[in-house]
Amino acid sequence: MERVNHSLEPVFDQRSRVLILGTMPSPVSRREAFYYANPANRFWKVLSNVLEEECPGDREEKRCWLLRHRIALWDVLRSCDIEGASDQSIRNPVANDIPG
């Protein structure tokens, strides 16, 4: 079990109308410094299918792509004890200030 502090900034701007919330960035996402960075995660593929567009490539393309579609992206936890990327293992969660 490892204590993890959320290290990624939320993705949003004044035009954002849809907020997608995850739980806590995975070890791969924290290492790559962007959301859903693990190639095995289907987030980007599913979202690109829903929006009927090609999957964005790098971190900056993903960020711009989300904003162009008025999508905000963040996580509900600011910190927690967690094993790897297992939400089931989360202990001692501290929430992000989402309304703020």
PDB file of C-alpha atoms in Angstrom:
ATOM      1  CA  MET A   1       0.000   0.000   0.000  1.00  0.00           C
ATOM      2  CA  GLU A   2       1.351   3.392  -0.989  1.00  0.00           C
ATOM      3  CA  ARG A   3       0.216   6.919  -0.026  1.00  0.00           C
ATOM      4  CA  VAL A   4      -0.461   8.769  -3.289  1.00  0.00           C
ATOM      5  CA  ASN A   5      -1.048  12.482  -3.730  1.00  0.00           C
ATOM      6  CA  HIS A   6      -2.850  13.513  -6.900  1.00  0.00           C
ATOM      7  CA  SER A   7      -0.302  15.229  -9.119  1.00  0.00           C
ATOM      8  CA  LEU A   8      -2.281  16.035 -12.276  1.00  0.00           C
ATOM      9  CA  GLU A   9      -3.974  19.361 -12.938  1.00  0.00           C
ATOM     10  CA  PRO A  10      -7.621  19.225 -13.983  1.00  0.00           C
ATOM     11  CA  VAL A  11      -8.343  19.739 -17.674  1.00  0.00           C
ATOM     12  CA  PHE A  12     -11.026  22.405 -18.180  1.00  0.00           C
ATOM     13  CA  ASP A  13     -11.705  25.891 -19.441  1.00  0.00           C
ATOM     14  CA  GLN A  14     -14.619  28.332 -19.320  1.00  0.00           C
ATOM     15  CA  ARG A  15     -16.336  26.526 -22.226  1.00  0.00           C
ATOM     16  CA  SER A  16     -16.340  23.078 -20.550  1.00  0.00           C
ATOM     17  CA  ARG A  17     -19.837  21.641 -20.201  1.00  0.00           C
ATOM     18  CA  VAL A  18     -19.236  17.945 -19.422  1.00  0.00           C
ATOM     19  CA  LEU A  19     -17.179  16.805 -16.439  1.00  0.00           C
ATOM     20  CA  ILE A  20     -15.735  13.296 -16.451  1.00  0.00           C
ATOM     21  CA  LEU A  21     -14.421  12.220 -13.068  1.00  0.00           C
ATOM     22  CA  GLY A  22     -12.074   9.353 -12.399  1.00  0.00           C
ATOM     23  CA  THR A  23     -10.874   8.166  -9.018  1.00  0.00           C
ATOM     24  CA  MET A  24      -7.086   8.529  -8.842  1.00  0.00           C
ATOM     25  CA  PRO A  25      -4.422   8.465 -11.583  1.00  0.00           C
ATOM     26  CA  SER A  26      -2.807   5.071 -12.087  1.00  0.00           C
ATOM     27  CA  PRO A  27       0.943   4.620 -11.615  1.00  0.00           C
ATOM     28  CA  VAL A  28       1.345   4.815 -15.439  1.00  0.00           C
ATOM     29  CA  SER A  29      -0.717   8.008 -15.640  1.00  0.00           C
ATOM     30  CA  ARG A  30       1.286   9.596 -12.828  1.00  0.00           C
ATOM     31  CA  ARG A  31       4.541   8.643 -14.547  1.00  0.00           C
ATOM     32  CA  GLU A  32       3.325   9.954 -17.939  1.00  0.00           C
ATOM     33  CA  ALA A  33       1.757  13.035 -16.269  1.00  0.00           C
ATOM     34  CA  PHE A  34      -1.628  12.694 -17.957  1.00  0.00           C
ATOM     35  CA  TYR A  35      -4.936  10.929 -17.493  1.00  0.00           C
ATOM     36  CA  TYR A  36      -5.582   7.373 -18.729  1.00  0.00           C
ATOM     37  CA  ALA A  37      -2.031   6.962 -20.032  1.00  0.00           C
ATOM     38  CA  ASN A  38      -1.915   3.187 -19.745  1.00  0.00           C
ATOM     39  CA  PRO A  39      -2.275   1.775 -23.295  1.00  0.00           C
ATOM     40  CA  ALA A  40      -4.459  -1.020 -21.872  1.00  0.00           C
ATOM     41  CA  ASN A  41      -7.003   1.521 -20.627  1.00  0.00           C
ATOM     42  CA  ARG A  42      -9.888   1.944 -23.065  1.00  0.00           C
ATOM     43  CA  PHE A  43     -10.875   5.488 -22.027  1.00  0.00           C
ATOM     44  CA  TRP A  44      -9.510   7.271 -25.107  1.00  0.00           C
ATOM     45  CA  LYS A  45     -10.763   4.609 -27.530  1.00  0.00           C
ATOM     46  CA  VAL A  46     -14.263   4.636 -26.075  1.00  0.00           C
ATOM     47  CA  LEU A  47     -14.461   8.435 -26.020  1.00  0.00           C
ATOM     48  CA  SER A  48     -13.208   8.682 -29.603  1.00  0.00           C
ATOM     49  CA  ASN A  49     -15.878   6.170 -30.684  1.00  0.00           C
ATOM     50  CA  VAL A  50     -18.594   8.141 -28.863  1.00  0.00           C
ATOM     51  CA  LEU A  51     -17.439  11.367 -30.508  1.00  0.00           C
ATOM     52  CA  GLU A  52     -16.870   9.622 -33.853  1.00  0.00           C
ATOM     53  CA  GLU A  53     -13.334  10.974 -34.193  1.00  0.00           C
ATOM     54  CA  GLU A  54      -9.861   9.480 -34.290  1.00  0.00           C
ATOM     55  CA  CYS A  55      -8.110   8.984 -30.987  1.00  0.00           C
ATOM     56  CA  PRO A  56      -5.843  11.885 -30.082  1.00  0.00           C
ATOM     57  CA  GLY A  57      -2.135  11.102 -29.827  1.00  0.00           C
ATOM     58  CA  ASP A  58       0.081  12.769 -27.256  1.00  0.00           C
ATOM     59  CA  ARG A  59      -0.746  14.556 -24.018  1.00  0.00           C
ATOM     60  CA  GLU A  60      -1.202  17.994 -25.608  1.00  0.00           C
ATOM     61  CA  GLU A  61      -3.431  16.618 -28.400  1.00  0.00           C
ATOM     62  CA  LYS A  62      -5.577  14.897 -25.776  1.00  0.00           C
ATOM     63  CA  ARG A  63      -5.864  18.053 -23.711  1.00  0.00           C
ATOM     64  CA  CYS A  64      -6.832  20.185 -26.728  1.00  0.00           C
ATOM     65  CA  TRP A  65      -9.201  17.486 -27.984  1.00  0.00           C
ATOM     66  CA  LEU A  66     -11.060  17.414 -24.660  1.00  0.00           C
ATOM     67  CA  LEU A  67     -11.348  21.186 -24.542  1.00  0.00           C
ATOM     68  CA  ARG A  68     -12.516  21.367 -28.159  1.00  0.00           C
ATOM     69  CA  HIS A  69     -15.337  19.005 -27.195  1.00  0.00           C
ATOM     70  CA  ARG A  70     -16.061  21.070 -24.068  1.00  0.00           C
ATOM     71  CA  ILE A  71     -15.078  18.165 -21.807  1.00  0.00           C
ATOM     72  CA  ALA A  72     -13.451  18.676 -18.415  1.00  0.00           C
ATOM     73  CA  LEU A  73     -11.451  15.856 -16.843  1.00  0.00           C
ATOM     74  CA  TRP A  74     -10.341  15.376 -13.256  1.00  0.00           C
ATOM     75  CA  ASP A  75     -10.394  12.873 -10.385  1.00  0.00           C
ATOM     76  CA  VAL A  76     -12.436  12.784  -7.201  1.00  0.00           C
ATOM     77  CA  LEU A  77      -9.510  12.051  -4.875  1.00  0.00           C
ATOM     78  CA  ARG A  78      -6.723  14.394  -3.816  1.00  0.00           C
ATOM     79  CA  SER A  79      -4.899  11.640  -1.953  1.00  0.00           C
ATOM     80  CA  CYS A  80      -5.324   8.080  -0.713  1.00  0.00           C
ATOM     81  CA  ASP A  81      -3.538   4.893   0.223  1.00  0.00           C
ATOM     82  CA  ILE A  82      -3.712   2.547  -2.767  1.00  0.00           C
ATOM     83  CA  GLU A  83      -2.145  -0.614  -4.185  1.00  0.00           C
ATOM     84  CA  GLY A  84      -1.173  -0.011  -7.811  1.00  0.00           C
ATOM     85  CA  ALA A  85      -4.253   1.150  -9.698  1.00  0.00           C
ATOM     86  CA  SER A  86      -6.843  -0.889  -7.777  1.00  0.00           C
ATOM     87  CA  ASP A  87      -9.796   1.258  -6.714  1.00  0.00           C
ATOM     88  CA  GLN A  88     -10.863  -1.630  -4.462  1.00  0.00           C
ATOM     89  CA  SER A  89      -7.693  -1.211  -2.416  1.00  0.00           C
ATOM     90  CA  ILE A  90      -8.242   2.508  -1.653  1.00  0.00           C
ATOM     91  CA  ARG A  91      -8.009   3.445   2.009  1.00  0.00           C
ATOM     92  CA  ASN A  92      -7.937   6.829   3.775  1.00  0.00           C
ATOM     93  CA  PRO A  93      -9.329   8.834   0.825  1.00  0.00           C
ATOM     94  CA  VAL A  94      -9.254  12.634   0.798  1.00  0.00           C
ATOM     95  CA  ALA A  95     -11.539  14.290  -1.768  1.00  0.00           C
ATOM     96  CA  ASN A  96     -10.607  17.014  -4.230  1.00  0.00           C
ATOM     97  CA  ASP A  97     -12.466  20.301  -3.907  1.00  0.00           C
ATOM     98  CA  ILE A  98     -14.531  19.754  -7.049  1.00  0.00           C
ATOM     99  CA  PRO A  99     -16.999  22.635  -6.554  1.00  0.00           C
ATOM    100  CA  GLY A 100     -14.078  24.978  -5.846  1.00  0.00           C
TER     101      GLY A 100
END
